[in-house]
Coordinates of C-alpha atoms in Angstrom, one line a residue:
M485 CA 0.0 0.0 0.0
S486 CA 1.2 3.5 -0.9
R487 CA 1.9 6.0 1.9
A488 CA -1.1 8.2 2.6
P489 CA -0.5 11.9 1.8
R490 CA 0.6 14.2 4.6
R491 CA 0.4 17.7 3.3
L492 CA -3.0 18.5 1.7
L493 CA -4.9 21.4 0.2
L494 CA -8.6 20.7 0.5
N495 CA -11.1 22.9 -1.2
D496 CA -14.4 23.0 0.8
E497 CA -17.4 24.0 -1.2
G498 CA -19.7 23.4 1.7
S499 CA -18.2 26.1 3.9
S500 CA -16.7 28.2 1.1
A501 CA -13.1 27.8 2.3
L502 CA -9.7 26.4 1.5
H503 CA -7.9 24.3 4.1
Y504 CA -4.2 23.5 4.2
L505 CA -3.6 20.5 6.4
D506 CA -0.1 19.4 7.6
L507 CA -0.7 16.0 9.3
D508 CA 2.9 15.9 10.6
V509 CA 3.1 19.5 11.9
P510 CA -0.5 20.5 12.7
S511 CA 0.5 24.0 13.8
R512 CA 1.2 24.8 10.2
S513 CA -2.3 24.1 9.1
W514 CA -4.7 26.9 8.2
T515 CA -8.1 27.8 6.7
V516 CA -8.9 30.7 4.4
S517 CA -12.5 31.7 3.7
G518 CA -13.9 32.5 0.3
P519 CA -15.4 30.6 -2.7
G520 CA -13.2 28.8 -5.3
R521 CA -12.6 25.5 -7.0
D522 CA -9.4 25.0 -8.9
L523 CA -5.9 24.7 -7.4
Q524 CA -2.4 24.9 -8.8
P525 CA 1.1 25.2 -7.2
I526 CA 2.6 28.2 -9.1
G527 CA 6.0 28.5 -7.4
S528 CA 7.3 31.0 -4.9
E529 CA 5.6 28.9 -2.2
R530 CA 2.2 30.0 -3.5
V531 CA -1.0 28.2 -4.6
L532 CA -3.3 29.6 -7.3
R533 CA -7.0 29.3 -6.6
S534 CA -9.9 30.2 -8.9
T535 CA -12.7 32.4 -7.7
P536 CA -16.0 33.1 -9.4
T537 CA -14.7 36.5 -10.7
G538 CA -11.0 35.7 -11.3
F539 CA -8.3 34.2 -9.0
V540 CA -6.2 34.6 -5.9
E541 CA -2.6 33.6 -5.0
L542 CA -2.2 32.4 -1.4
E543 CA 1.0 31.9 0.5
L544 CA 1.4 28.3 1.5
A545 CA 3.0 29.4 4.8
G546 CA 0.0 30.7 6.7
G547 CA -2.5 31.2 3.8
R548 CA -1.9 34.9 3.5
L549 CA -3.4 36.6 0.4
G550 CA -0.5 37.4 -1.9
R551 CA -2.5 38.7 -4.8
E552 CA -6.1 38.9 -6.1
V553 CA -7.2 39.5 -9.7
V554 CA -10.8 40.3 -10.6
V555 CA -11.4 39.9 -14.3
P556 CA -13.5 42.8 -15.7
G557 CA -16.9 41.6 -17.0
A558 CA -16.4 38.0 -15.9
S559 CA -18.5 35.9 -13.5
G560 CA -19.0 32.2 -13.3
I561 CA -15.3 31.4 -13.5
E562 CA -14.6 27.8 -12.4
S563 CA -11.0 27.1 -13.3
V564 CA -7.6 28.9 -13.7
R565 CA -4.2 27.7 -15.0
R566 CA -1.0 29.6 -14.8
L567 CA 1.3 29.4 -17.8
P568 CA 5.2 29.5 -17.7
N569 CA 5.2 33.0 -19.2
G570 CA 3.1 34.4 -16.3
H571 CA -0.2 34.5 -18.2
S572 CA -3.3 32.7 -16.8
V573 CA -6.1 30.9 -18.6
V574 CA -9.6 30.9 -17.1
L575 CA -12.6 28.8 -17.9
G576 CA -16.1 29.9 -16.9
N577 CA -19.8 29.7 -17.6
D578 CA -22.1 32.5 -18.6
A579 CA -25.7 32.8 -19.9
D580 CA -24.5 31.9 -23.5
G581 CA -22.2 29.0 -22.8
I582 CA -18.6 28.1 -21.8
F583 CA -15.8 30.6 -22.3
L584 CA -12.0 30.4 -22.3
W585 CA -9.9 33.5 -21.9
E586 CA -6.2 34.1 -21.6
L587 CA -5.0 36.9 -19.4
D588 CA -1.6 38.6 -19.3
A589 CA 0.6 38.8 -16.2
Q590 CA -1.4 41.8 -15.0
G591 CA -4.8 40.0 -15.5
A592 CA -5.8 41.9 -18.6
L593 CA -7.6 40.0 -21.4
L594 CA -5.4 39.3 -24.4
E595 CA -6.7 40.0 -27.9
G596 CA -7.1 36.9 -29.9
R597 CA -7.1 34.6 -26.9
Q598 CA -10.9 34.3 -26.3
L599 CA -12.9 31.2 -27.1
S600 CA -16.6 30.5 -26.4
R601 CA -19.1 27.8 -27.4
T602 CA -22.7 29.0 -27.3
G603 CA -25.0 26.4 -25.7
L604 CA -22.4 24.3 -23.9
Q605 CA -23.1 23.9 -20.2
K606 CA -21.4 22.8 -17.0
G607 CA -17.8 23.6 -17.7
R608 CA -15.8 22.9 -14.6
M609 CA -12.0 22.4 -14.6
L610 CA -9.7 23.3 -17.5
R611 CA -6.4 21.5 -18.1
L612 CA -3.6 21.9 -20.6
T613 CA -1.9 19.1 -22.5
S614 CA 1.7 18.5 -23.4
D615 CA 1.0 20.0 -26.9
D616 CA -0.7 23.1 -25.4
K617 CA -4.3 22.1 -26.1
L618 CA -7.0 23.1 -23.7
L619 CA -9.0 20.2 -22.3
F620 CA -12.4 20.4 -20.5
C621 CA -15.8 18.7 -20.0
S622 CA -19.4 19.7 -20.6
E623 CA -22.8 18.3 -20.2
T624 CA -25.5 19.8 -22.4
K625 CA -29.0 18.4 -22.8
G626 CA -27.8 14.9 -21.8
R627 CA -24.7 14.9 -24.0
R628 CA -21.6 14.3 -21.8
S629 CA -18.6 15.5 -23.8
I630 CA -14.9 16.0 -23.5
H631 CA -13.6 18.9 -25.6
E632 CA -10.2 19.9 -26.9
A633 CA -9.4 23.5 -28.0
D634 CA -6.7 25.8 -29.1
W635 CA -6.7 29.5 -29.9
R636 CA -6.3 29.0 -33.7
T637 CA -8.8 26.3 -34.5
G638 CA -11.3 26.7 -31.7
I639 CA -13.2 24.1 -29.7
S640 CA -13.9 20.6 -30.9
T641 CA -15.4 17.5 -29.3
L642 CA -12.8 14.8 -28.5
F643 CA -15.1 12.2 -27.0
E644 CA -18.7 11.7 -26.0
V645 CA -19.6 9.3 -23.2
P646 CA -21.8 6.6 -24.6
D647 CA -25.4 6.1 -23.5
G648 CA -25.5 3.6 -20.7
V649 CA -22.1 4.6 -19.1
P650 CA -22.7 6.4 -15.8
A651 CA -21.5 10.0 -15.8
D652 CA -23.3 13.1 -14.6
S653 CA -21.8 16.5 -14.3
M654 CA -18.2 15.5 -15.1
V655 CA -15.6 17.8 -13.6
K656 CA -12.0 17.2 -14.7
A657 CA -10.3 15.6 -17.7
V658 CA -6.5 15.1 -17.8
R659 CA -4.6 13.6 -20.7
V660 CA -2.0 11.0 -19.5
G661 CA -1.0 9.8 -23.0
R662 CA -2.0 10.0 -26.6
D663 CA -4.5 7.2 -26.1
R664 CA -5.6 7.8 -22.5
L665 CA -7.7 10.4 -20.7
V666 CA -8.8 10.3 -17.0
V667 CA -12.1 11.9 -16.2
S668 CA -13.9 12.4 -12.9
S669 CA -17.6 11.5 -13.6
G670 CA -19.4 13.6 -11.0
Y671 CA -22.5 12.0 -9.6
A672 CA -21.5 8.6 -10.9
A673 CA -18.7 8.7 -8.3
S674 CA -16.0 7.2 -10.5
L675 CA -12.9 7.9 -12.5
L676 CA -13.3 7.0 -16.2
L677 CA -10.2 5.9 -18.2
I678 CA -10.9 6.7 -21.8
D679 CA -9.1 5.9 -25.1
P680 CA -10.0 8.9 -27.4
V681 CA -8.1 7.4 -30.3
R682 CA -10.3 4.3 -30.4
G683 CA -13.3 6.1 -28.9
E684 CA -13.5 3.6 -26.1
L685 CA -14.0 3.6 -22.3
S686 CA -11.4 1.1 -21.0
V687 CA -11.7 1.2 -17.1
S688 CA -13.9 2.7 -14.4
I689 CA -12.5 3.2 -10.9
G690 CA -14.8 3.6 -7.9
G691 CA -18.5 3.8 -8.6
K692 CA -21.7 3.8 -6.6
Q693 CA -21.6 0.1 -6.0
Q694 CA -17.9 -0.3 -5.0
P695 CA -17.4 -2.6 -2.0
E696 CA -17.3 -1.0 1.5
P697 CA -13.9 -1.5 3.2
P698 CA -14.1 -3.2 6.6
G699 CA -13.6 -1.1 9.8
L700 CA -15.1 2.2 8.6
R701 CA -16.9 4.3 11.2
R702 CA -19.8 5.0 8.8
A703 CA -20.7 4.4 5.2
L704 CA -18.1 5.3 2.6
S705 CA -20.8 7.2 0.6
P706 CA -19.4 7.5 -2.9
H707 CA -21.5 10.4 -4.0
F708 CA -19.8 12.8 -6.4
F709 CA -16.2 12.5 -7.7
S710 CA -14.9 16.0 -8.3
G711 CA -11.3 17.2 -8.3
Y712 CA -8.6 14.6 -8.3
Q713 CA -4.8 14.2 -8.6
L714 CA -2.8 11.5 -10.3
L715 CA 0.2 10.8 -8.0
P716 CA 3.7 9.7 -9.2
T717 CA 3.0 6.3 -7.7
G718 CA 0.1 5.8 -10.1
D719 CA -2.4 6.2 -7.3
Y720 CA -5.5 8.5 -7.7
L721 CA -6.4 10.9 -4.9
V722 CA -10.1 11.9 -5.3
A723 CA -12.4 14.4 -3.6
N724 CA -15.7 12.7 -2.9
W725 CA -18.0 15.7 -2.5
Q726 CA -21.2 15.1 -0.5
G727 CA -23.5 18.0 -1.4
H728 CA -24.0 21.8 -1.2
G729 CA -23.9 23.6 2.1
P730 CA -22.4 23.1 5.6
S731 CA -24.6 20.2 6.7
H732 CA -22.5 17.4 5.2
A733 CA -19.5 17.4 7.6
G734 CA -20.3 13.9 8.9
D735 CA -21.3 12.4 5.5
G736 CA -19.0 9.7 4.0
Y737 CA -15.3 9.9 3.6
Q738 CA -14.5 12.9 1.5
V739 CA -11.0 12.2 0.1
L740 CA -10.3 8.7 -1.2
M741 CA -7.1 7.2 -2.6
Y742 CA -7.2 4.3 -5.2
D743 CA -4.2 2.4 -6.7
S744 CA -3.8 2.2 -10.4
G745 CA -6.0 -1.0 -10.5
G746 CA -8.9 0.7 -8.7
T747 CA -8.4 -0.8 -5.2
L748 CA -9.3 1.6 -2.5
Q749 CA -6.1 2.3 -0.4
W750 CA -7.0 5.1 2.0
C751 CA -9.9 7.2 3.3
F752 CA -9.6 10.6 4.8
D753 CA -11.9 11.2 7.7
Q754 CA -12.9 14.9 7.6
T755 CA -14.9 14.5 10.8
E756 CA -11.6 14.8 12.7
Y757 CA -11.4 18.4 11.5
P758 CA -14.4 20.4 12.6
R759 CA -14.0 23.2 10.0
M760 CA -14.5 20.8 7.1
T761 CA -17.9 20.3 5.5
S762 CA -18.1 19.2 1.9
L763 CA -14.8 18.8 0.0
N764 CA -14.7 19.2 -3.7
N765 CA -11.0 19.3 -4.6
V766 CA -7.8 17.9 -3.2
L767 CA -4.1 18.5 -3.9
S768 CA -1.3 16.6 -2.2
L769 CA 1.9 18.7 -1.8
D770 CA 4.1 15.8 -0.7
E771 CA 7.4 15.6 -2.6
L772 CA 6.6 18.8 -4.6
D773 CA 9.1 21.6 -4.8
T774 CA 6.6 24.4 -4.1
A775 CA 9.2 27.0 -5.1
R776 CA 8.5 25.9 -8.7
L777 CA 5.4 26.2 -11.0
H778 CA 3.8 22.8 -11.6
D779 CA 1.1 21.5 -14.0
E780 CA -0.5 18.2 -15.1
R781 CA 0.2 18.3 -18.8
R782 CA 1.1 14.6 -18.8
G783 CA -1.1 13.6 -15.9
V784 CA 1.2 13.9 -12.9
L785 CA 2.0 17.3 -11.4
T786 CA 5.5 18.1 -12.6
P787 CA 7.6 21.3 -12.6
L788 CA 7.3 23.5 -15.7
L789 CA 10.0 26.0 -14.5

């Protein structure tokens, strides 16, 4: 069994907060209030976090606000990714559909770096690939899709989840190879491993009917698989969100770790931490050099600078 993570960033939708948890040195733990979803280590001992109107940069030592950017005219932002040149890319939802914007280092919108797809709904987390494509999910009138985009050719559909495959409100797609995507399936409470070249779903990890491990204090409650992280060991660390609002603190186990074969290895018990309510994203900082910018362009968080 792989070692359970010790340094965690936990996004808490239920209480509108971000928690940093150091299980070895609890005095270093902190909580910062405010809405957000996406997380990225951006170097200089800071983490980037999306907000509904832009993003913030938080100091990992203590959680102090280092910088906040509000994007003029934007609302419904769900995701942000920092680029090596200091620019940022945001994904959001508005009344017309899903939009993607690139911002310069000061947070200003760049001409020619705006994409939108009218009618698309439920855009959540954006990820870049090793060839600088933009990868994200949508769900529109029952069509559950994974899209790829670039600034020159626009947005195209890479894969549609077939009828009969459980997936509802998919959150995050990461490319781990030319022929492999990993996607968190939302209310189906699973990770889907997809071959976009053959157009096939190869493996599903987790799921509503997964076996309950012995010795748990309460039901596992696989409810909604949201943000996740592919670890260098091949394990998957997944946020198992339990619902909106602060009433879910005692529901289920809200961070789960699976090995590459889909066997549950570890459960995080959020009830030991009274501030936590309903976790929808997780990031392990173990073994990361947080002085450097990291991204998931090949699946695992690795340094870009």
